[in-house]
Tab-separated table of C-alpha atoms and ligand atoms in Angstrom:
chain	number	residue	atom	x	y	z
A	175	MET	CA	0.000	0.000	0.000
A	176	ILE	CA	1.222	3.514	-0.839
A	177	ILE	CA	1.042	6.311	1.710
A	178	LEU	CA	1.142	9.901	0.466
A	179	PRO	CA	1.076	12.344	3.369
A	180	GLU	CA	-0.567	15.743	2.950
A	181	ASN	CA	2.789	17.554	3.053
A	182	ARG	CA	4.089	15.640	-0.016
A	183	ILE	CA	1.197	16.485	-2.360
A	184	ALA	CA	2.316	19.997	-3.342
A	185	GLU	CA	5.628	18.780	-4.773
A	186	LEU	CA	3.996	15.944	-6.712
A	187	ILE	CA	0.976	17.196	-8.603
A	188	THR	CA	0.628	20.313	-10.751
A	189	ARG	CA	-2.443	22.238	-11.859
A	190	ALA	CA	-1.977	20.717	-15.311
A	191	ASP	CA	-1.964	17.173	-13.823
A	192	ALA	CA	-5.167	17.937	-11.900
A	193	PHE	CA	-6.797	19.428	-15.009
A	194	GLU	CA	-6.014	16.305	-17.037
A	195	ALA	CA	-7.258	13.933	-14.310
A	196	ILE	CA	-10.551	15.805	-13.858
A	197	GLU	CA	-11.137	16.197	-17.584
A	198	LYS	CA	-10.739	12.420	-17.946
A	199	VAL	CA	-13.103	11.545	-15.125
A	200	PHE	CA	-15.789	14.005	-16.290
A	201	ALA	CA	-15.560	12.378	-19.725
A	202	SER	CA	-15.829	8.931	-18.155
A	203	MET	CA	-18.880	9.973	-16.086
A	204	ALA	CA	-20.619	11.322	-19.193
A	205	LYS	CA	-20.036	8.038	-21.020
A	206	GLY	CA	-21.610	6.155	-18.109
A	207	SER	CA	-18.400	4.329	-17.232
A	208	ALA	CA	-17.918	6.109	-13.903
A	209	TYR	CA	-20.439	6.762	-11.187
A	210	ASN	CA	-20.589	8.246	-7.715
A	211	PHE	CA	-22.135	6.406	-4.792
A	212	PRO	CA	-24.574	8.231	-2.476
A	213	VAL	CA	-22.861	10.845	-0.293
A	214	ILE	CA	-22.901	10.458	3.494
A	215	ARG	CA	-22.584	13.611	5.602
A	216	GLU	CA	-23.435	13.726	9.298
A	217	ALA	CA	-23.240	16.168	12.190
A	218	ILE	CA	-21.500	13.803	14.619
A	219	GLY	CA	-22.437	15.619	17.829
A	220	HIS	CA	-18.793	16.112	18.848
A	221	ALA	CA	-16.496	19.134	18.336
A	222	ASP	CA	-19.283	20.701	16.209
A	223	ALA	CA	-17.914	18.547	13.391
A	224	LEU	CA	-19.520	17.546	10.125
A	225	TYR	CA	-18.132	14.224	8.950
A	226	GLY	CA	-18.832	12.122	5.896
A	227	PHE	CA	-17.565	10.418	2.805
A	228	LYS	CA	-17.854	10.604	-0.944
A	229	SER	CA	-17.111	7.519	-2.984
A	230	GLY	CA	-17.407	6.027	-6.431
A	231	PHE	CA	-15.966	3.834	-9.151
A	232	ASP	CA	-14.471	4.817	-12.496
A	233	ARG	CA	-14.502	1.604	-14.540
A	234	ALA	CA	-12.640	3.191	-17.439
A	235	ASN	CA	-9.672	4.276	-15.324
A	236	LEU	CA	-10.110	1.639	-12.560
A	237	HIS	CA	-10.331	4.179	-9.755
A	238	LEU	CA	-12.249	2.811	-6.774
A	239	GLY	CA	-12.348	4.414	-3.364
A	240	LEU	CA	-13.580	7.176	-1.143
A	241	LYS	CA	-12.739	10.535	0.334
A	242	SER	CA	-13.426	10.678	4.033
A	243	GLY	CA	-13.455	13.839	6.068
A	244	GLY	CA	-15.403	16.935	6.887
A	245	TYR	CA	-15.351	20.213	8.742
A	246	TRP	CA	-14.009	20.821	12.261
A	247	PRO	CA	-14.690	24.512	13.089
A	248	GLY	CA	-12.386	24.503	16.145
A	249	ASN	CA	-9.312	23.406	14.187
A	250	GLU	CA	-8.064	26.863	13.235
A	251	ALA	CA	-7.509	27.694	16.913
A	252	LYS	CA	-5.301	24.569	17.115
A	253	GLY	CA	-3.268	25.599	14.060
A	254	LEU	CA	-5.002	23.033	11.841
A	255	THR	CA	-7.112	23.379	8.699
A	256	ASN	CA	-10.872	23.319	9.430
A	257	HIS	CA	-11.585	21.176	6.365
A	258	GLN	CA	-9.920	17.776	6.743
A	259	SER	CA	-9.939	14.994	4.216
A	260	THR	CA	-8.145	11.774	3.317
A	261	VAL	CA	-8.555	9.701	0.160
A	262	PHE	CA	-8.493	5.894	0.287
A	263	LEU	CA	-7.951	4.054	-2.995
A	264	PHE	CA	-8.694	0.365	-3.494
A	265	ASP	CA	-7.483	-2.143	-6.074
A	266	ALA	CA	-10.527	-2.667	-8.308
A	267	ASP	CA	-9.545	-6.297	-8.988
A	268	SER	CA	-8.997	-7.444	-5.404
A	269	GLY	CA	-10.621	-4.860	-3.111
A	270	ARG	CA	-7.341	-4.397	-1.241
A	271	CYS	CA	-6.508	-0.890	-0.066
A	272	SER	CA	-3.874	0.396	-2.477
A	273	ALA	CA	-3.241	3.934	-1.207
A	274	VAL	CA	-3.968	6.444	1.541
A	275	VAL	CA	-3.538	9.997	0.297
A	276	GLY	CA	-3.789	13.364	2.086
A	277	GLY	CA	-6.831	15.067	0.555
A	278	ASN	CA	-6.749	18.712	1.647
A	279	LEU	CA	-4.659	20.281	-1.122
A	280	LEU	CA	-6.071	17.771	-3.615
A	281	THR	CA	-9.598	19.038	-2.862
A	282	ALA	CA	-8.589	22.597	-3.737
A	283	LEU	CA	-6.781	21.450	-6.886
A	284	ARG	CA	-9.623	19.269	-8.153
A	285	THR	CA	-12.236	21.958	-7.463
A	286	ALA	CA	-10.184	24.601	-9.261
A	287	ALA	CA	-9.567	22.168	-12.129
A	288	ALA	CA	-13.324	21.675	-12.558
A	289	ALA	CA	-13.872	25.437	-12.873
A	290	ALA	CA	-10.923	25.725	-15.259
A	291	ILE	CA	-12.275	22.928	-17.458
A	292	SER	CA	-15.651	24.677	-17.601
A	293	VAL	CA	-13.894	27.862	-18.719
A	294	ARG	CA	-11.805	26.002	-21.308
A	295	TYR	CA	-14.912	24.402	-22.870
A	296	LEU	CA	-17.627	27.022	-22.311
A	297	ALA	CA	-16.260	30.572	-22.031
A	298	ARG	CA	-16.047	32.798	-25.065
A	299	PRO	CA	-12.615	32.444	-26.676
A	300	ASP	CA	-12.152	36.240	-26.542
A	301	ALA	CA	-12.821	36.516	-22.765
A	302	LYS	CA	-10.612	39.276	-21.323
A	303	VAL	CA	-11.885	40.071	-17.811
A	304	LEU	CA	-12.075	37.544	-14.979
A	305	GLY	CA	-14.499	38.286	-12.134
A	306	MET	CA	-13.985	36.631	-8.754
A	307	ILE	CA	-16.660	36.511	-6.052
A	308	GLY	CA	-15.335	35.198	-2.731
A	309	ALA	CA	-11.881	35.409	-1.198
A	310	GLY	CA	-11.636	32.369	1.069
A	311	HIS	CA	-9.243	29.429	1.053
A	312	GLN	CA	-10.439	28.029	-2.300
A	313	SER	CA	-10.485	31.339	-4.148
A	314	VAL	CA	-6.754	31.604	-4.877
A	315	PHE	CA	-6.683	28.095	-6.338
A	316	GLN	CA	-9.663	29.023	-8.504
A	317	LEU	CA	-8.027	32.207	-9.727
A	318	ARG	CA	-4.730	30.519	-10.621
A	319	ALA	CA	-6.383	27.650	-12.537
A	320	VAL	CA	-8.984	29.733	-14.384
A	321	ALA	CA	-6.528	32.522	-15.283
A	322	GLU	CA	-4.588	30.005	-17.410
A	323	GLN	CA	-7.551	29.236	-19.660
A	324	ARG	CA	-7.904	32.502	-21.591
A	325	ASP	CA	-5.811	35.577	-22.425
A	326	PHE	CA	-7.222	37.524	-19.504
A	327	GLU	CA	-6.139	41.145	-19.199
A	328	ARG	CA	-7.349	41.858	-15.650
A	329	VAL	CA	-9.190	40.534	-12.604
A	330	VAL	CA	-12.113	42.281	-10.934
A	331	ALA	CA	-13.121	40.972	-7.520
A	332	TRP	CA	-15.716	41.277	-4.791
A	333	ASN	CA	-15.846	39.792	-1.310
A	334	ARG	CA	-18.295	40.366	1.548
A	335	ASP	CA	-15.333	41.407	3.662
A	336	PRO	CA	-13.154	43.454	1.247
A	337	ALA	CA	-10.123	43.304	3.569
A	338	ARG	CA	-9.822	39.585	2.760
A	339	LEU	CA	-9.258	40.356	-0.941
A	340	ASP	CA	-5.531	40.878	-0.261
A	341	ARG	CA	-4.580	37.254	-0.879
A	342	LEU	CA	-6.565	37.164	-4.122
A	343	GLU	CA	-4.787	40.320	-5.245
A	344	LYS	CA	-1.456	38.628	-4.511
A	345	ALA	CA	-2.465	35.587	-6.598
A	346	ALA	CA	-3.576	37.843	-9.486
A	347	THR	CA	-0.322	39.784	-9.358
A	348	GLU	CA	1.634	36.520	-9.391
A	349	ALA	CA	-0.362	35.518	-12.492
A	350	GLY	CA	0.634	38.839	-14.084
A	351	LEU	CA	-2.877	40.302	-13.980
A	352	PRO	CA	-3.933	43.766	-12.760
A	353	PHE	CA	-6.433	43.483	-9.902
A	354	GLU	CA	-9.342	45.745	-9.025
A	355	ARG	CA	-11.781	45.674	-6.070
A	356	VAL	CA	-15.240	46.449	-7.444
A	357	SER	CA	-18.950	46.451	-6.611
A	358	LEU	CA	-21.086	43.554	-7.844
A	359	ASP	CA	-22.652	45.846	-10.487
A	360	GLU	CA	-19.190	46.763	-11.771
A	361	LEU	CA	-18.049	43.157	-11.641
A	362	GLY	CA	-20.963	41.881	-13.742
A	363	ALA	CA	-20.634	44.736	-16.250
A	364	ALA	CA	-16.921	44.062	-16.801
A	365	ALA	CA	-16.435	40.308	-16.430
A	366	ASP	CA	-16.532	37.819	-19.300
A	367	VAL	CA	-15.932	34.928	-16.885
A	368	ILE	CA	-17.181	34.942	-13.283
A	369	VAL	CA	-16.211	32.446	-10.580
A	370	THR	CA	-18.322	32.338	-7.405
A	371	ILE	CA	-16.665	30.540	-4.493
A	372	THR	CA	-18.405	31.462	-1.254
A	373	SER	CA	-20.397	29.781	1.531
A	374	SER	CA	-23.437	31.967	0.981
A	375	PHE	CA	-27.001	30.856	1.707
A	376	ALA	CA	-28.575	33.715	-0.284
A	377	PRO	CA	-27.972	34.963	-3.826
A	378	ILE	CA	-25.049	37.366	-4.166
A	379	LEU	CA	-24.920	37.844	-7.946
A	380	MET	CA	-28.168	38.947	-9.591
A	381	ASP	CA	-29.359	38.136	-13.087
A	382	ALA	CA	-29.485	41.805	-14.140
A	383	GLN	CA	-25.811	42.208	-13.210
A	384	VAL	CA	-24.625	39.600	-15.716
A	385	LYS	CA	-24.067	40.672	-19.315
A	386	PRO	CA	-24.806	38.459	-22.340
A	387	GLY	CA	-22.017	36.083	-23.307
A	388	THR	CA	-20.672	35.628	-19.772
A	389	HIS	CA	-19.554	32.269	-18.459
A	390	VAL	CA	-20.306	31.808	-14.741
A	391	ALA	CA	-18.666	29.016	-12.743
A	392	CYS	CA	-20.638	28.536	-9.509
A	393	MET	CA	-18.289	26.573	-7.277
A	394	GLY	CA	-19.354	27.333	-3.692
A	395	THR	CA	-22.783	25.714	-3.500
A	396	ASP	CA	-22.379	22.105	-2.408
A	397	THR	CA	-25.082	21.731	0.253
A	398	LYS	CA	-28.851	21.975	0.415
A	399	GLY	CA	-29.850	25.593	1.090
A	400	LYS	CA	-26.638	27.243	-0.139
A	401	GLN	CA	-26.992	29.755	-2.986
A	402	GLU	CA	-24.629	32.180	-4.741
A	403	VAL	CA	-26.580	33.470	-7.741
A	404	GLU	CA	-30.184	34.445	-8.373
A	405	ALA	CA	-32.335	31.526	-9.559
A	406	VAL	CA	-33.457	33.647	-12.542
A	407	LEU	CA	-29.829	33.696	-13.724
A	408	VAL	CA	-29.675	29.896	-13.583
A	409	ALA	CA	-32.959	29.813	-15.533
A	410	ARG	CA	-31.581	32.174	-18.191
A	411	ALA	CA	-28.265	30.358	-18.580
A	412	SER	CA	-27.350	27.194	-20.426
A	413	VAL	CA	-26.432	25.082	-17.418
A	414	PHE	CA	-23.701	22.448	-17.292
A	415	THR	CA	-22.667	20.449	-14.256
A	416	ASP	CA	-20.407	17.680	-13.008
A	417	GLU	CA	-23.379	15.513	-11.985
A	418	VAL	CA	-27.042	16.346	-12.580
A	419	ALA	CA	-28.350	14.516	-9.485
A	420	GLN	CA	-26.097	16.626	-7.241
A	421	ALA	CA	-26.760	19.865	-9.141
A	422	ILE	CA	-30.501	19.666	-8.532
A	423	SER	CA	-30.246	18.523	-4.905
A	424	ILE	CA	-27.229	20.312	-3.401
A	425	GLY	CA	-25.868	22.473	-6.233
A	426	GLU	CA	-26.618	25.948	-7.483
A	427	SER	CA	-29.411	24.569	-9.699
A	428	GLN	CA	-31.432	23.328	-6.689
A	429	HIS	CA	-33.314	26.627	-6.341
A	430	ALA	CA	-34.186	27.195	-10.016
A	431	VAL	CA	-35.373	23.570	-10.285
A	432	ALA	CA	-37.396	23.745	-7.043
A	433	GLU	CA	-39.038	26.968	-8.257
A	434	GLY	CA	-39.887	25.347	-11.602
A	435	ARG	CA	-37.708	27.834	-13.539
A	436	LYS	CA	-35.397	25.128	-14.859
A	437	GLN	CA	-36.084	21.515	-15.765
A	438	GLU	CA	-33.674	18.766	-14.798
A	439	ALA	CA	-33.637	17.646	-18.465
A	440	GLU	CA	-32.270	21.058	-19.509
A	441	ILE	CA	-29.090	20.563	-17.471
A	442	ALA	CA	-26.167	19.043	-19.383
A	443	VAL	CA	-23.016	17.410	-18.056
A	444	LEU	CA	-19.687	19.070	-18.814
A	445	GLY	CA	-18.284	15.644	-19.705
A	446	ALA	CA	-20.602	15.506	-22.731
A	447	VAL	CA	-18.971	18.689	-24.055
A	448	ILE	CA	-15.514	17.188	-23.408
A	449	ASN	CA	-16.561	14.029	-25.298
A	450	GLY	CA	-17.924	16.072	-28.217
A	451	ASP	CA	-21.485	14.835	-27.592
A	452	HIS	CA	-22.770	18.314	-26.679
A	453	PRO	CA	-21.813	21.463	-28.588
A	454	GLY	CA	-21.361	23.519	-25.394
A	455	ARG	CA	-21.715	27.259	-26.030
A	456	ARG	CA	-23.901	27.876	-29.069
A	457	SER	CA	-23.604	31.655	-29.487
A	458	ASP	CA	-21.521	34.637	-28.364
A	459	ASP	CA	-24.520	36.074	-26.491
A	460	GLU	CA	-25.402	32.949	-24.545
A	461	VAL	CA	-24.811	32.931	-20.794
A	462	THR	CA	-23.249	29.601	-19.822
A	463	LEU	CA	-23.172	28.459	-16.200
A	464	PHE	CA	-21.188	25.622	-14.675
A	465	ASP	CA	-22.726	24.223	-11.495
A	466	GLY	CA	-19.673	22.608	-9.898
A	467	THR	CA	-20.967	20.574	-6.969
A	468	GLY	CA	-17.856	18.470	-6.341
A	469	VAL	CA	-18.030	14.679	-6.692
A	470	GLY	CA	-16.068	11.862	-5.062
A	471	LEU	CA	-14.771	10.652	-8.419
A	472	GLN	CA	-12.831	13.918	-8.740
A	473	ASP	CA	-11.059	13.141	-5.473
A	474	LEU	CA	-10.211	9.622	-6.593
A	475	ALA	CA	-8.922	10.911	-9.939
A	476	VAL	CA	-6.468	13.423	-8.464
A	477	ALA	CA	-5.391	11.049	-5.687
A	478	ALA	CA	-4.664	8.322	-8.255
A	479	ALA	CA	-2.731	10.845	-10.357
A	480	ALA	CA	-0.661	11.824	-7.300
A	481	VAL	CA	0.091	8.139	-6.561
A	482	ASP	CA	1.132	7.533	-10.189
A	483	LEU	CA	3.414	10.574	-10.068
A	484	ALA	CA	4.938	9.451	-6.752
A	485	LEU	CA	5.639	6.004	-8.225
A	486	ALA	CA	7.096	7.486	-11.415
A	487	LYS	CA	9.375	9.775	-9.391
A	488	GLY	CA	10.383	6.952	-7.062
A	489	VAL	CA	9.228	8.828	-3.959
A	490	ALA	CA	6.218	6.689	-2.969
A	491	LEU	CA	6.235	5.430	0.611
A	492	GLU	CA	5.201	1.754	0.497
A	493	VAL	CA	4.053	-0.311	3.480
A	494	GLU	CA	2.871	-3.907	3.858
A	495	PHE	CA	-0.837	-3.849	4.683
B	953	LIG	P1	-13.699	29.899	3.348
B	953	LIG	O1	-14.427	29.715	4.639
B	953	LIG	O2	-12.228	29.960	3.347
B	953	LIG	O3	-14.253	31.218	2.609
B	953	LIG	C1	-15.637	31.459	2.526
B	953	LIG	C2	-15.920	32.588	1.563
B	953	LIG	O4	-17.341	32.763	1.472
B	953	LIG	C3	-15.358	33.939	1.997
B	953	LIG	O5	-14.992	34.674	0.847
B	953	LIG	C4	-16.563	34.594	2.669
B	953	LIG	O6	-16.489	36.022	2.641
B	953	LIG	C5	-17.668	34.114	1.777
B	953	LIG	N1	-18.993	34.114	2.408
B	953	LIG	C6	-19.392	33.362	3.456
B	953	LIG	N2	-20.682	33.618	3.736
B	953	LIG	C7	-21.075	34.555	2.836
B	953	LIG	C8	-22.304	35.231	2.626
B	953	LIG	N3	-23.375	34.982	3.362
B	953	LIG	N4	-22.368	36.141	1.616
B	953	LIG	C9	-21.288	36.383	0.852
B	953	LIG	N5	-20.103	35.760	1.008
B	953	LIG	C10	-20.006	34.876	2.000
B	953	LIG	O7	-14.229	28.717	2.411
B	953	LIG	P2	-13.512	28.055	1.149
B	953	LIG	O8	-12.677	26.913	1.613
B	953	LIG	O9	-12.917	29.096	0.295
B	953	LIG	O10	-14.778	27.410	0.416
B	953	LIG	C11	-15.771	28.225	-0.167
B	953	LIG	C12	-16.985	27.397	-0.460
B	953	LIG	O11	-16.666	26.418	-1.457
B	953	LIG	C13	-17.499	26.602	0.743
B	953	LIG	O12	-18.892	26.821	0.837
B	953	LIG	C14	-17.194	25.166	0.429
B	953	LIG	O13	-18.142	24.275	0.972
B	953	LIG	C15	-17.255	25.186	-1.088
B	953	LIG	N6	-16.474	24.128	-1.742
B	953	LIG	C16	-16.997	23.567	-2.849
B	953	LIG	C17	-16.302	22.568	-3.513
B	953	LIG	C18	-16.872	21.969	-4.767
B	953	LIG	O14	-16.347	20.962	-5.249
B	953	LIG	N7	-17.861	22.563	-5.359
B	953	LIG	C19	-15.070	22.138	-3.027
B	953	LIG	C20	-14.520	22.767	-1.906
B	953	LIG	C21	-15.234	23.763	-1.264
């Protein structure tokens, strides 16, 4: 069995590796050769923690396993990350555990890769302005990955607490992009691509603020009740997702579907665009929206990629198990 501790992940896997792994698994899901098992998530009644696991099987790439973890709000005070996760991979032929992989950085990389893939396949080719909503832990990963997908000329950003935009500004500067703090009206008027990555339970971005032709990647909503954009915007947009069942139950689409503004059958999977079975964006004026809910198969894909890279570089820690 291979063990890959959290502190080894950064040196092993690049954004490009994560992009390739997630693109492959989205394609596999759309072909029906990979599927996610039902998600378990429980308030455990100890340390205010939410604990659960996401699991699945990708028959095409033989990735079987689960990501286990959750949210411990008291961790920050102990110098630990609040979100904790570990990926367990199993040999699909024998059921034996083949790897245990630290999942914290991988979660950020796979989530950013999903947004980046949506931008690669759905944003207008001439997109110049990137709009960021949210400035938490995930936001810098999102900015770095998405910024690589088009010839962006600047970043405009909004956060509920503007003081927290500093780290996003640093990431934009590192990517060689001028950075501007703006209102939501200004952000929508300027941005050709918008990423939302917040923990909001009420719409932040309104339909009227989004201009025709924009691509919106909604990445924060991954729980029932969360919401980042107005349901009317979801109704107006051509919606793509990682998994339709999650989009309508815990994703950004849950509200538009519950209100009858959007039908489940109107929501396409991004993997179908990757496979060439869906045309994706059909016109320059169309608003496209990626509802990135985050699936277990993404975690397995990046963990397996990290294990392969560790083996190829001869740095994998192997134990008898
Ligand atoms: P974080 O706690 O570091 O940052 C939270 C961000 O949300 C901050 O910018 C904060 O200002 C903003 N925010 C919180 N409540 C808000 C409100 N009511 N209105 C406006 N803004 C608000 O969190 P993070 O690690 O950056 O994660 C952000 C979100 O992404 C979380 O909700 C998390 O569950 C979700 N997430 C999704 C995936 C996925 O695959 N889709 C993966 C990882 C995390």
